[in-house]
Coordinates of C-alpha atoms and ligand atoms in Angstrom, one line a residue:
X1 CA -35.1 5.0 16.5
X2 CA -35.7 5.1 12.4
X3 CA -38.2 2.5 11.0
X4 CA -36.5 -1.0 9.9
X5 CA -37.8 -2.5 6.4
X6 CA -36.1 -6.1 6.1
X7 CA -36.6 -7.1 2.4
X8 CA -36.0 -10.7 1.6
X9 CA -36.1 -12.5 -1.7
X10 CA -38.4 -15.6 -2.6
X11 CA -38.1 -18.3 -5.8
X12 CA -35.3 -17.3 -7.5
X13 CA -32.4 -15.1 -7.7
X14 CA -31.5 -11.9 -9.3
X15 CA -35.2 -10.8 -9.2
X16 CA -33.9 -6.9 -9.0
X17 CA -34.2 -7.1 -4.7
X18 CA -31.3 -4.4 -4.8
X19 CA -33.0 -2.6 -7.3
X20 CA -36.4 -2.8 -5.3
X21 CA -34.7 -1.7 -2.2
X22 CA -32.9 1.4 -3.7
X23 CA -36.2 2.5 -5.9
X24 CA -37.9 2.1 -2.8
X25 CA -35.4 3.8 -1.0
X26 CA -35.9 6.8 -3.3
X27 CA -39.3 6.7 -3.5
X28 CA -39.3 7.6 1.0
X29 CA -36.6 9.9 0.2
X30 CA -39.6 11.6 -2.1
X31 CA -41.6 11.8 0.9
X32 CA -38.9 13.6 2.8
X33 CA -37.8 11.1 4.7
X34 CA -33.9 10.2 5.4
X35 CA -32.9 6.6 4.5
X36 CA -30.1 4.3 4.9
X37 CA -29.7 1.2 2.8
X38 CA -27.7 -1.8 3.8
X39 CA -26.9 -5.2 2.1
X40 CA -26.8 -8.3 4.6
X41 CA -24.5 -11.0 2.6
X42 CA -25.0 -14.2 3.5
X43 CA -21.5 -16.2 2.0
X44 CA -18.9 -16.7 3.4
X45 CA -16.2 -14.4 1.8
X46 CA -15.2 -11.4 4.3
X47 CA -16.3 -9.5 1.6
X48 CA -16.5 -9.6 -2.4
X49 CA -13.1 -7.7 -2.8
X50 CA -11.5 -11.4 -3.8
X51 CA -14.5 -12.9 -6.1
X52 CA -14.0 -13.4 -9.8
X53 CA -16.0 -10.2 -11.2
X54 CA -17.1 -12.7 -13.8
X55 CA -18.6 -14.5 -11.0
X56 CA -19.7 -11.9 -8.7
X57 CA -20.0 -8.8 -10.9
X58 CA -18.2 -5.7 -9.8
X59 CA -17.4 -5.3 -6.4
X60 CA -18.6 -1.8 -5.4
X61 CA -16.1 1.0 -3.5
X62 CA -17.8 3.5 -0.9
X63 CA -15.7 6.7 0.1
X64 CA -14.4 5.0 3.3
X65 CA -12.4 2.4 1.5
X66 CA -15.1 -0.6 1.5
X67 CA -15.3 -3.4 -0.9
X68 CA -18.9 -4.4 -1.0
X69 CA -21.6 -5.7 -3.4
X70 CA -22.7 -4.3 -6.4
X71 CA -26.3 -3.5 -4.7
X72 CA -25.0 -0.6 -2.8
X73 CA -24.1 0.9 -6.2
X74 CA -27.7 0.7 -7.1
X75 CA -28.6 2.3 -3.6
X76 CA -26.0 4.9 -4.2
X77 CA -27.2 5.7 -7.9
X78 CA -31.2 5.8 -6.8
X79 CA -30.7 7.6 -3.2
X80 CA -27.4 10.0 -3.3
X81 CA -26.8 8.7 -0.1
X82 CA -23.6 7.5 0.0
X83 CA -23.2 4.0 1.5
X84 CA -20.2 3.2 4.3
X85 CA -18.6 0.2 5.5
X86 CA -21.3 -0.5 7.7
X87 CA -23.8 -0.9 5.2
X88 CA -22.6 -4.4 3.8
X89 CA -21.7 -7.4 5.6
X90 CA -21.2 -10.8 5.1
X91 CA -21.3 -14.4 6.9
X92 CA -17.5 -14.0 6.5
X93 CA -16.8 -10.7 8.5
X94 CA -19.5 -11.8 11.0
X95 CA -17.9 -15.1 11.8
X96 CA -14.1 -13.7 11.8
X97 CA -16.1 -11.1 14.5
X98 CA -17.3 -13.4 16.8
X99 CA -14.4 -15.9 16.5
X100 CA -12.0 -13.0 17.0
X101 CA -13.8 -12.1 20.7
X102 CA -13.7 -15.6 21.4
X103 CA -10.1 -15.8 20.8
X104 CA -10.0 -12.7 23.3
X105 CA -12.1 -14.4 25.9
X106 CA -14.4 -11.7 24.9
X107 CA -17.5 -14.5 25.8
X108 CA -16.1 -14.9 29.8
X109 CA -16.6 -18.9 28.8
X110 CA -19.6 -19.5 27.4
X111 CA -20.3 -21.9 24.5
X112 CA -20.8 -19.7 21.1
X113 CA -23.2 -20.9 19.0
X114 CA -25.5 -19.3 15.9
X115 CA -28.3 -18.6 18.2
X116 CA -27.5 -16.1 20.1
X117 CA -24.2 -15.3 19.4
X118 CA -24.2 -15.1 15.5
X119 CA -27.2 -14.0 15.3
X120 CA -26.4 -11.1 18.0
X121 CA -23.7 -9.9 15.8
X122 CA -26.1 -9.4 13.1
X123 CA -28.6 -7.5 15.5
X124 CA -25.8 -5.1 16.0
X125 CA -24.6 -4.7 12.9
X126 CA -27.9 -3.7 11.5
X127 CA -28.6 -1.0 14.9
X128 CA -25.1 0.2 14.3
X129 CA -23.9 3.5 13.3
X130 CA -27.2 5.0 12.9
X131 CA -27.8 9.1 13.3
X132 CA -31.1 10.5 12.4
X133 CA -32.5 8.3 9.8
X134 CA -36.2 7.7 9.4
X135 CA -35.5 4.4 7.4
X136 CA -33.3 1.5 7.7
X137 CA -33.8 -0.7 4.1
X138 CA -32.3 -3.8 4.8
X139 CA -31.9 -6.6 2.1
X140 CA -30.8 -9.9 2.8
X141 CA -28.6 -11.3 0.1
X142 CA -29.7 -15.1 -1.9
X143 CA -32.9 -16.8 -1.7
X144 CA -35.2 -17.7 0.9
X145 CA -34.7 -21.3 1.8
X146 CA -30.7 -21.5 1.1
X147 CA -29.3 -23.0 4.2
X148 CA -27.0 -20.2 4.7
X149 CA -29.3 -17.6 4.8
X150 CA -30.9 -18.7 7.9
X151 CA -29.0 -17.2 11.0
X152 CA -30.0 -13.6 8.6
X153 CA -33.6 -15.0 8.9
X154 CA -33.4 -15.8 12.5
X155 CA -31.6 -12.6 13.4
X156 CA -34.7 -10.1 11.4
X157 CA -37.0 -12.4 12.7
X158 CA -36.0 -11.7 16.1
X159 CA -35.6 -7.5 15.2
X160 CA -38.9 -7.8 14.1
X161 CA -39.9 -8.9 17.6
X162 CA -37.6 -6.2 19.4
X163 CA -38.8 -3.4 17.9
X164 CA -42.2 -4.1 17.2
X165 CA -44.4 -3.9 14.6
X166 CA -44.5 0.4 14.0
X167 CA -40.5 0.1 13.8
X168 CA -40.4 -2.9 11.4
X169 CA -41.6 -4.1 8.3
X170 CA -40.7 -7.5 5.8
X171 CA -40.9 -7.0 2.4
X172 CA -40.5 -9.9 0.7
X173 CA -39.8 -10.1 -3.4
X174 CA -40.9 -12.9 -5.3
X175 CA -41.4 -13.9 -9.0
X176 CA -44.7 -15.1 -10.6
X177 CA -43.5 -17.2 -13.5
X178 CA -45.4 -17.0 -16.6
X179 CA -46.0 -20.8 -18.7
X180 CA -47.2 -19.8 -21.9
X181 CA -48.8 -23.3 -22.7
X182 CA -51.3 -22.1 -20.3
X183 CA -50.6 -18.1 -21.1
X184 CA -50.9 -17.3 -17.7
X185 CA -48.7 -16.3 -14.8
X186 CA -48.1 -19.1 -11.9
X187 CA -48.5 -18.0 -8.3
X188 CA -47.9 -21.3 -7.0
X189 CA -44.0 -20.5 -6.3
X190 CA -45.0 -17.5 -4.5
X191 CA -47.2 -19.0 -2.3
X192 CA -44.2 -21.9 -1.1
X193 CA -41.8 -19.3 -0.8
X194 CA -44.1 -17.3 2.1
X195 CA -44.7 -20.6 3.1
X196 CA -40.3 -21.1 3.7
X197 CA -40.6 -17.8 5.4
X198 CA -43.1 -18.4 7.7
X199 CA -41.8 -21.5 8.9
X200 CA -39.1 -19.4 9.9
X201 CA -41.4 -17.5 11.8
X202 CA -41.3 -14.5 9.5
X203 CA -44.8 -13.0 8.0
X204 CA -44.1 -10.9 5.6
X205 CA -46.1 -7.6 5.3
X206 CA -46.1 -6.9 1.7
X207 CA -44.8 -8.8 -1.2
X208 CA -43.2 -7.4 -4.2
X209 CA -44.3 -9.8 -7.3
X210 CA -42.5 -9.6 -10.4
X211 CA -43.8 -10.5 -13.6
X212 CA -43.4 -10.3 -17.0
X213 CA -47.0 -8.7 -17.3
X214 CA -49.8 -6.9 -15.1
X215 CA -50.7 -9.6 -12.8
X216 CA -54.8 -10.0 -12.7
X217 CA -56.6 -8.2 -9.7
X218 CA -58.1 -12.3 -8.9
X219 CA -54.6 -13.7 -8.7
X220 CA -53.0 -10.8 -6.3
X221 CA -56.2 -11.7 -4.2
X222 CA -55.3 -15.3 -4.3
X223 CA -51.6 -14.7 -3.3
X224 CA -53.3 -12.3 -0.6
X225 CA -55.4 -15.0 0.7
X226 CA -52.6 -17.8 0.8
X227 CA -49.7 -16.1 1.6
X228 CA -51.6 -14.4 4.7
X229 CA -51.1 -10.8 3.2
X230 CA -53.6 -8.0 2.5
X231 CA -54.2 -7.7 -1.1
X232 CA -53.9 -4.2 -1.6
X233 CA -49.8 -5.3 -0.1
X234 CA -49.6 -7.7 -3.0
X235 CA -47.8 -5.2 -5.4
X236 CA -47.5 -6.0 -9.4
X237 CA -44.0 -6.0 -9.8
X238 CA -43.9 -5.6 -13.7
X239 CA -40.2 -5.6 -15.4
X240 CA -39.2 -2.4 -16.5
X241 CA -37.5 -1.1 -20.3
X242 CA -35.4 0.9 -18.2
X243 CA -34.1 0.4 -14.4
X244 CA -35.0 4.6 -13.8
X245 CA -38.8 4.1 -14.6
X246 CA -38.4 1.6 -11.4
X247 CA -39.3 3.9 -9.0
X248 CA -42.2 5.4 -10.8
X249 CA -43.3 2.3 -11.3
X250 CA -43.3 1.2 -8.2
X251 CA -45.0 3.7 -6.8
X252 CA -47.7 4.2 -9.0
X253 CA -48.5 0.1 -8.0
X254 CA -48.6 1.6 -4.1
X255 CA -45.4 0.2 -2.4
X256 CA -44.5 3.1 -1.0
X257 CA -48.2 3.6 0.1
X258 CA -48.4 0.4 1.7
X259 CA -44.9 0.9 3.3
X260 CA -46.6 4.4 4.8
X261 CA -49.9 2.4 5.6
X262 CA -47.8 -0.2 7.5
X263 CA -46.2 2.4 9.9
X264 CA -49.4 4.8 10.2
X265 CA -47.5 7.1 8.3
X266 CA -49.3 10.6 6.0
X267 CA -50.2 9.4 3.1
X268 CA -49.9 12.3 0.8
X269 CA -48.7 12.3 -2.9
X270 CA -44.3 12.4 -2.8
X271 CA -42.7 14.7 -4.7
X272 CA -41.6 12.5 -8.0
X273 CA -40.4 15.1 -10.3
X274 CA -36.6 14.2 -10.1
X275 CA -37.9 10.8 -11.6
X276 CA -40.3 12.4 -13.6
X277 CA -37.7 14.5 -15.2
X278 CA -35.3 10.9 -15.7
X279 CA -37.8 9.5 -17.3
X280 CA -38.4 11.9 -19.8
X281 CA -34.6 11.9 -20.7
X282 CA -34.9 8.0 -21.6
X283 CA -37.9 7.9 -23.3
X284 CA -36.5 11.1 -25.5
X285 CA -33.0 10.9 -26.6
X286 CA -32.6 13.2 -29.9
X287 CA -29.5 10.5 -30.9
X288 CA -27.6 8.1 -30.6
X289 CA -23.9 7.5 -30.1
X290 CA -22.1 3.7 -29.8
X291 CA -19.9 2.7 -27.4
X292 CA -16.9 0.4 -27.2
X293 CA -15.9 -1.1 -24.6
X294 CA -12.5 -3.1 -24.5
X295 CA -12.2 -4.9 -21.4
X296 CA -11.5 -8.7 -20.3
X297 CA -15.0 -9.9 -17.7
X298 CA -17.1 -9.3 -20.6
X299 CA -19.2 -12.4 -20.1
X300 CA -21.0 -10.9 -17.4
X301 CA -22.3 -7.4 -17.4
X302 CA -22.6 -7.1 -14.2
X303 CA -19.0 -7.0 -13.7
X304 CA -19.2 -3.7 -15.1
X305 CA -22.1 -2.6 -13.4
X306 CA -21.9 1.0 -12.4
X307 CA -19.5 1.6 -15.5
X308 CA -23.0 0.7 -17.8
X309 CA -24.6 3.0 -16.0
X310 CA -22.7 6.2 -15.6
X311 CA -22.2 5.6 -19.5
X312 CA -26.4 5.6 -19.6
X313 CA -25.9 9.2 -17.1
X314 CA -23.7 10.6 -19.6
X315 CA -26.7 9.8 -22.3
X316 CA -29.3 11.3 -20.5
X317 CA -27.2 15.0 -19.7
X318 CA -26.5 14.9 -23.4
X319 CA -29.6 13.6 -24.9
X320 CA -28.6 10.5 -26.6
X321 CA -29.4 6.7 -26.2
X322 CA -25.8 5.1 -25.6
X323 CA -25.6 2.0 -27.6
X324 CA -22.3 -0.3 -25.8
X325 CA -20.7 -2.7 -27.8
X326 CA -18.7 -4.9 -25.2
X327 CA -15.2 -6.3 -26.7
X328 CA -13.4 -9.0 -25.7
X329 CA -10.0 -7.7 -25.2
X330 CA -8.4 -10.7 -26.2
X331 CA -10.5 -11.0 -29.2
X332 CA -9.0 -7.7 -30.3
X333 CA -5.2 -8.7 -29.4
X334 CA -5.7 -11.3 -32.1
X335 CA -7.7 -9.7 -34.6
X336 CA -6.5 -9.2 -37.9
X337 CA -8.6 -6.3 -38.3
X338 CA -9.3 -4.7 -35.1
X339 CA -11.2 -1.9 -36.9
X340 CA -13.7 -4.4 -38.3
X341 CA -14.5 -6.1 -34.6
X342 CA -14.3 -1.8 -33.4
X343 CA -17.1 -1.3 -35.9
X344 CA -19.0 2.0 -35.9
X345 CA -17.4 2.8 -32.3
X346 CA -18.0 6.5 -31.6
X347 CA -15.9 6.4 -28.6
X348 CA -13.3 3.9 -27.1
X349 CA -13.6 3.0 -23.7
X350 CA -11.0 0.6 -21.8
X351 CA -12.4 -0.2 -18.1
X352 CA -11.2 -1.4 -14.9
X353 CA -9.0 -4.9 -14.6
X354 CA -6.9 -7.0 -13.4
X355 CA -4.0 -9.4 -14.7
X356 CA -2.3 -9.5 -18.1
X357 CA -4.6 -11.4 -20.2
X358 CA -6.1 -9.3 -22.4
X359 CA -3.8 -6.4 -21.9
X360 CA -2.2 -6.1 -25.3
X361 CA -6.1 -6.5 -26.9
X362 CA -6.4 -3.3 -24.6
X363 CA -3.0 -1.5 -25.6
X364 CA -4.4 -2.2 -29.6
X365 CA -7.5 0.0 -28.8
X366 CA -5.7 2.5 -27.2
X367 CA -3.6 3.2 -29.7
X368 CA -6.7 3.1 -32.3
X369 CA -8.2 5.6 -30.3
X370 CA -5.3 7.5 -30.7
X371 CA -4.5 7.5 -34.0
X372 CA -8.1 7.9 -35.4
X373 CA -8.9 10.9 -32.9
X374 CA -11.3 8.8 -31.5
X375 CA -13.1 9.9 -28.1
X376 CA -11.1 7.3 -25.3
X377 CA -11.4 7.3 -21.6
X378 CA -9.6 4.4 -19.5
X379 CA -9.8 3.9 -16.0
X380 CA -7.7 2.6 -13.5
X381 CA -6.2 -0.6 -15.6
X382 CA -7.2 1.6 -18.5
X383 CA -5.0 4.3 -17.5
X384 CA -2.3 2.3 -17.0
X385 CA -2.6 0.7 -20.2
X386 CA -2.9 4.1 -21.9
X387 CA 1.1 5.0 -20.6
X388 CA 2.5 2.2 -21.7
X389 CA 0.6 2.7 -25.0
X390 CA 2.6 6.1 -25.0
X391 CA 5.6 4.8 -23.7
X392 CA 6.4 1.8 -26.2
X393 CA 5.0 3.6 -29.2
X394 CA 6.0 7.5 -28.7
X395 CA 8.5 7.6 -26.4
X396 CA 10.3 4.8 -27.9
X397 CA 10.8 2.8 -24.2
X398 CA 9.6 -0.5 -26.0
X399 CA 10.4 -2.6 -22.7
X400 CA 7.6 -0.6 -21.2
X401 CA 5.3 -2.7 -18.8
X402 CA 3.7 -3.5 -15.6
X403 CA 5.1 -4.9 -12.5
X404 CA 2.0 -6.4 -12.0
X405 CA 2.6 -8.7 -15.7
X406 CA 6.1 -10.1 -13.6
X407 CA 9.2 -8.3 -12.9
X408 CA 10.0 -5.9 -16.0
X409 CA 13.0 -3.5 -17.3
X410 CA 11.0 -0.1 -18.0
X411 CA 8.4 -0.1 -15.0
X412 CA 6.0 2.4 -16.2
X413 CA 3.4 0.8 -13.8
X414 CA 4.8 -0.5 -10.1
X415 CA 3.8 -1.7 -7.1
X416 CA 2.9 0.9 -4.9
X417 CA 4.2 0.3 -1.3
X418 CA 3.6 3.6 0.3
X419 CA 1.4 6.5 0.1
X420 CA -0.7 9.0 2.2
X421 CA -4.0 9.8 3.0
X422 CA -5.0 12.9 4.6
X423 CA -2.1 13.3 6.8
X424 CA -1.6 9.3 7.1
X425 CA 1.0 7.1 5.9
X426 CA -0.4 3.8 4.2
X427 CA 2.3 0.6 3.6
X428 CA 1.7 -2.0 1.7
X429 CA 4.5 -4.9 0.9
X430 CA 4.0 -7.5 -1.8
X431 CA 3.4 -10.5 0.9
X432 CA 0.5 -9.1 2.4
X433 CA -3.0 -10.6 1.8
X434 CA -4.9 -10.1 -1.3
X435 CA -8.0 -8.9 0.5
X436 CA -8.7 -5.8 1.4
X437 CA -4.9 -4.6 0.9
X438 CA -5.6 -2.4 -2.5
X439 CA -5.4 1.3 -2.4
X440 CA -9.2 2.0 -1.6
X441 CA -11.8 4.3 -1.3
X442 CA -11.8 8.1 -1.7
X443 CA -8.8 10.0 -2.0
X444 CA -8.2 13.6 -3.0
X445 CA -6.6 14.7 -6.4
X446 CA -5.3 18.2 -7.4
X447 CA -6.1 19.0 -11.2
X448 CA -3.8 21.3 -12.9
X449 CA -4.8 24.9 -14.5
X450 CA -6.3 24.5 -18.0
X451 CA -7.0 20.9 -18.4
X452 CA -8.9 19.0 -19.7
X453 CA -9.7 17.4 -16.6
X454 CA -10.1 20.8 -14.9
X455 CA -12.4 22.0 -17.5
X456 CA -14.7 19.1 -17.3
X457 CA -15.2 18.7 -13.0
X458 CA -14.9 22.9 -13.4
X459 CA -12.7 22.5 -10.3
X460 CA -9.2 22.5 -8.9
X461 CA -9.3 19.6 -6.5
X462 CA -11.3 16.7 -6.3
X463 CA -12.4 13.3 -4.9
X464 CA -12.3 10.0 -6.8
X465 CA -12.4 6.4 -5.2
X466 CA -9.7 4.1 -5.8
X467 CA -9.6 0.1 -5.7
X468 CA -5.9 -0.8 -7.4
X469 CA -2.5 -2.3 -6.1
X470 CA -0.2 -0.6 -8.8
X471 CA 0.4 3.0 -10.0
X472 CA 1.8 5.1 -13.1
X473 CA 5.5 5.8 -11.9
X474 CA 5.8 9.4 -11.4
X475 CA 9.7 8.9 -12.8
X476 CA 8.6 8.6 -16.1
X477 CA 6.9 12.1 -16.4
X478 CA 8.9 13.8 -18.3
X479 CA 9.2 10.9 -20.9
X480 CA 5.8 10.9 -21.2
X481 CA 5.2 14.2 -21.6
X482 CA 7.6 15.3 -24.0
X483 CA 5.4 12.9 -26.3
X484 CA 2.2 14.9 -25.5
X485 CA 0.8 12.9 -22.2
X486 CA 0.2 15.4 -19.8
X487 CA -0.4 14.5 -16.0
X488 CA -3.1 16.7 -15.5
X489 CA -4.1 15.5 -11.9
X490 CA -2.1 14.2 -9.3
X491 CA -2.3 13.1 -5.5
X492 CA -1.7 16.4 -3.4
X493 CA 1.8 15.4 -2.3
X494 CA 2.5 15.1 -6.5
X495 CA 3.7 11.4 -6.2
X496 CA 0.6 9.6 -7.1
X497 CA -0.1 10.2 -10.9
X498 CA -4.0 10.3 -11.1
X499 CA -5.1 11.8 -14.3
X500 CA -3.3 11.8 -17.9
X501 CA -4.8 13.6 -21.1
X502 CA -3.3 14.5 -24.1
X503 CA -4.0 17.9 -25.6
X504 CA -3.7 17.1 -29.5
X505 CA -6.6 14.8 -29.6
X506 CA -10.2 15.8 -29.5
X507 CA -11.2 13.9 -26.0
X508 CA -8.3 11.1 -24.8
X509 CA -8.4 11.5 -20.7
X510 CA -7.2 8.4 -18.7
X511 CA -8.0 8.0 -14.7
X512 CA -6.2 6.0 -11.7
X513 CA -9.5 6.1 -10.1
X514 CA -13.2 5.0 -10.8
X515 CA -15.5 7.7 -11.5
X516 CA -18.5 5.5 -12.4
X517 CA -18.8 4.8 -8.5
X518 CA -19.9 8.3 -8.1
X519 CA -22.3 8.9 -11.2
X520 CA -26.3 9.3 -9.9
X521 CA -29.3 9.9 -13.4
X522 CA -29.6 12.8 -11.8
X523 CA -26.2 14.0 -11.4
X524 CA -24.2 12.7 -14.3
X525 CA -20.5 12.3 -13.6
X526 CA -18.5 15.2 -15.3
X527 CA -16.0 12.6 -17.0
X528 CA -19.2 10.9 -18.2
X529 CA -21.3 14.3 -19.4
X530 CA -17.7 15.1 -21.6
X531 CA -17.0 11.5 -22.9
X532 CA -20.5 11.2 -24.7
X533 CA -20.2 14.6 -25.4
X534 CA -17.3 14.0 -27.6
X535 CA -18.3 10.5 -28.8
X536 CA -22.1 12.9 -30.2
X537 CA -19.6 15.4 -31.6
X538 CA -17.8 12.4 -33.3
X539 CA -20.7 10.7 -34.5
X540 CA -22.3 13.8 -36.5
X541 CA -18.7 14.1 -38.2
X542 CA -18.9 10.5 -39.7
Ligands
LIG601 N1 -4.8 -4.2 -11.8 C1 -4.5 -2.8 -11.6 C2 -4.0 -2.5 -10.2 O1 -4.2 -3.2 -9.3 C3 -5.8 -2.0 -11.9 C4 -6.9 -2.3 -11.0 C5 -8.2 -1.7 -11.6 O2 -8.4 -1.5 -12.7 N2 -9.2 -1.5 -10.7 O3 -3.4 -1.5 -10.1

């Protein structure tokens, strides 16, 4: 049975839990110990696969065809370990669970009610599909004290209980405020936050306090002594330049000592030099290069999540700082001078997206990035975007569009209704739900000989994850290729166009799938490493 670490957040939101959990999840993995992470959510949505991004942020793919909160990409990019379907659940799925048995008559009669039967189906989700791990990291999602989180509560409240205290531990993250009137950092909300927990019958074993600066060895005694916790568990949770000196961080303020202490574990120093070797790369870059990025949910980053941060991977294998410069796509559709809103771009990148606003902002860069011989990579949307780019303005098919703009003339871009995976047959029909009906998770791809592509993963067949309802239609091939477009990777059964690149321009590579999902700091994506690559090569030219 592996070890359980429940790790609840106190005050406030988006005090970096998910980040806390996956450094700390790297920091066991140090001490050569296996880990799972999993993210508890406690809304109602089945899962994030319909929220705005602009409300949400990005909603995070895993191999197995999940759509799942952006945590698990921070899990995935601190860890390696790659996260499944059952390592993020919602109030949602739990409740369409339970009412789905009932339906069945699953329940032989009885009355269902939170206690026991919700919270049951939280118990097993968090004991399920477990192998050999020593760790289980388990964050609950929102705040302490939101009335929806409580059933979560109630159910790691009650785990805590089954398995005893050498099997479980609560780690619980709060935020010490700093007033500068008084120039000194407020333990006050801390202490009322335990205080929520407690009355929920949770104690938590070690709290996780972050601050804007070191917090003085009398205050983490006072939050020791009123929040019921030893003071050496009180860890100074300082905030961090970068989100890679996390772990080091972390662990030079003891969590993952306490964390060992708590379970009678050795105590001996872990084996940081993966970290060590990260941090070096951002504290040194020899450059700089600058980034745009043309996409449409650019009023909150976090849509774009694991993009920012496989762009930051592809900085550190090449030795530069990566300087983005998010664009409004729209901006650019009506700009007079797109070059001047462009600026000093190095490289053009057009993300992810859905819809057609913004689209002919997008189509503008693309063709920029053409023209000038400037670095571009677009993925999935992007992609798309770059054919019809082709299409209207070098094949000469100027009714080119997208099924999914309305119904069109020249469908470069359809509906998709049926494709395989593996030896399966996957159908899709334009009535079905929105959620959970996209063309998800990993699926393999066959690069052809001398690409770029090929060149770049140095392979012949790979695995990218998908999350999109339309696809480039293979009929147009030829069209598109006579004007220099090449399909350089496609599904195995060659219907699914998966990769385009042209071979006349210094680096312009567009993908049907989302490599960003896969890039780890210590194992930049290969799409990544050659994009900044080409945008350093571009930048010492100018
Ligand atoms: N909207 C496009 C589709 O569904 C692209 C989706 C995306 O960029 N993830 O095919």
């Amino acid at each position: 049975m592996p070890r359980f670490i429940f790790i609840t957040g106190g005050v406030v939101s988006s005090l970096g839990k998910g980040l806390a959990s996956a450094a700390l999840g790297s920091l066991l993995q140090a001490r050569g110990y296996k880990v799972r992470l999993r993210k508890l959510d406690p809304y109602l949505n089945v899962d994030p696969g319909t929220m705005s991004p602009t409300q949400h942020g990005e909603v995070f793919v895993t191999d197995d065809g999940a759509e799942t909160d952006l945590d698990l990409g921070h899990y995935e990019r601190f860890t390696g370990v790659h996260a499944k379907k059952s390592d993020n659940v919602t109030t949602g799925k739990i409740y369409s669970d339970v009412l789905a048995k009932e339906r069945r008559g699953d329940y032989l009669g009885a009355t269902i009610q939170v206690i026991p039967h919700v919270t049951n189906a939280i118990k097993d989700f968090v004991l399920s599909d477990l192998t050999d791990e020593d760790f289980v990291l388990c964050e609950i999602g929102g705040t302490v004290g939101d009335i929806e989180s409580l059933p979560f509560l109630e159910a790691i409240r009650q785990l805590g209980n089954d398995l005893g205290r050498s099997k479980s531990c609560f780690l619980h993250v709060t935020l010490l405020p700093y007033i500068a009137v008084a120039d000194e950092l407020k333990t006050k909300p801390t202490q009322h936050s335990v205080k929520e927990l407690q009355s929920v019958g949770i104690q938590p074993d070690i709290l996780l306090c972050r601050t804007p600066f070191d917090i003085p060895e009398e205050q983490l005694r006072k939050i020791g002594l009123f929040c019921n916790v030893r003071p050496e568990a009180v860890i100074n949770g300082r905030d961090a330049k970068s989100i890679y000196h996390v772990p080091m961080m972390y662990h030079k303020e003891g969590l993952d000592m306490e964390i060992c202490r708590h379970f009678d574990l050795p105590l001996n120093a872990p084996d940081l030099s993966v970290w060590e070797k990260i941090n070096t790369a951002v504290e040194n870059p020899e450059g700089e290069v600058n980034i745009a990025i043309v996409g449409k949910y650019v009023s909150l980053l976090d849509s774009y999540k694991s993009l920012a941060e496989a762009l930051v991977h592809g900085g550190l294998h090449n030795h530069v700082k990566v300087n983005l410069n998010w664009i409004d796509s729209e901006e650019l559709e009506q700009a007079e001078d797109p070059m001047h809103i462009l600026g000093n771009a190095d490289a053009i990148l057009v993300p992810g997206g859905f819809g057609e606003r913004g689209s002919e902002g997008k189509i503008k860069a693309i063709t920029i990035a053409r023209e000038k011989q400037l670095p571009f990579l677009g993925i999935c949307f992007g992609m798309q975007m770059a054919v019809l780019e082709a299409a209207r303005n070098m094949a000469g098919i100027t009714k080119a569009g997208s099924t999914e703009f309305g119904e069109c003339e020249e469908p470069l871009v359809g509906l998709m209704t049926e494709w395989t995976r593996g030896n399966e047959r996957e159908t899709r029909s334009n009535q079905d739900d929105l959620g959970g009906t996209m063309r998800l998770g990993s699926y393999d791809c066959a690069l052809s000989d001398g690409s770029l592509a090929a060149s770049l993963y140095g392979e012949a067949s790979i695995q990218e994850r998908h999350r999109h309802r339309y696809e480039v239609n293979i009929n147009y091939r030829d069209a598109l290729e006579n004007v220099g477009l090449k399909f350089s990777g496609l599904s195995p059964d060659g219907v699914l166009p998966e990769i385009v690149e042209r071979q006349d321009h210094p680096f312009f590579i567009g993908v049907q799938f989302h490599p960003e999902l896969k890039s780890k700091p210590f194992d930049p994506h290969p799409l990544f490493r050659g994009f900044i690559e080409a945008a350093k090569t571009r930048s010492r030219l100018v």
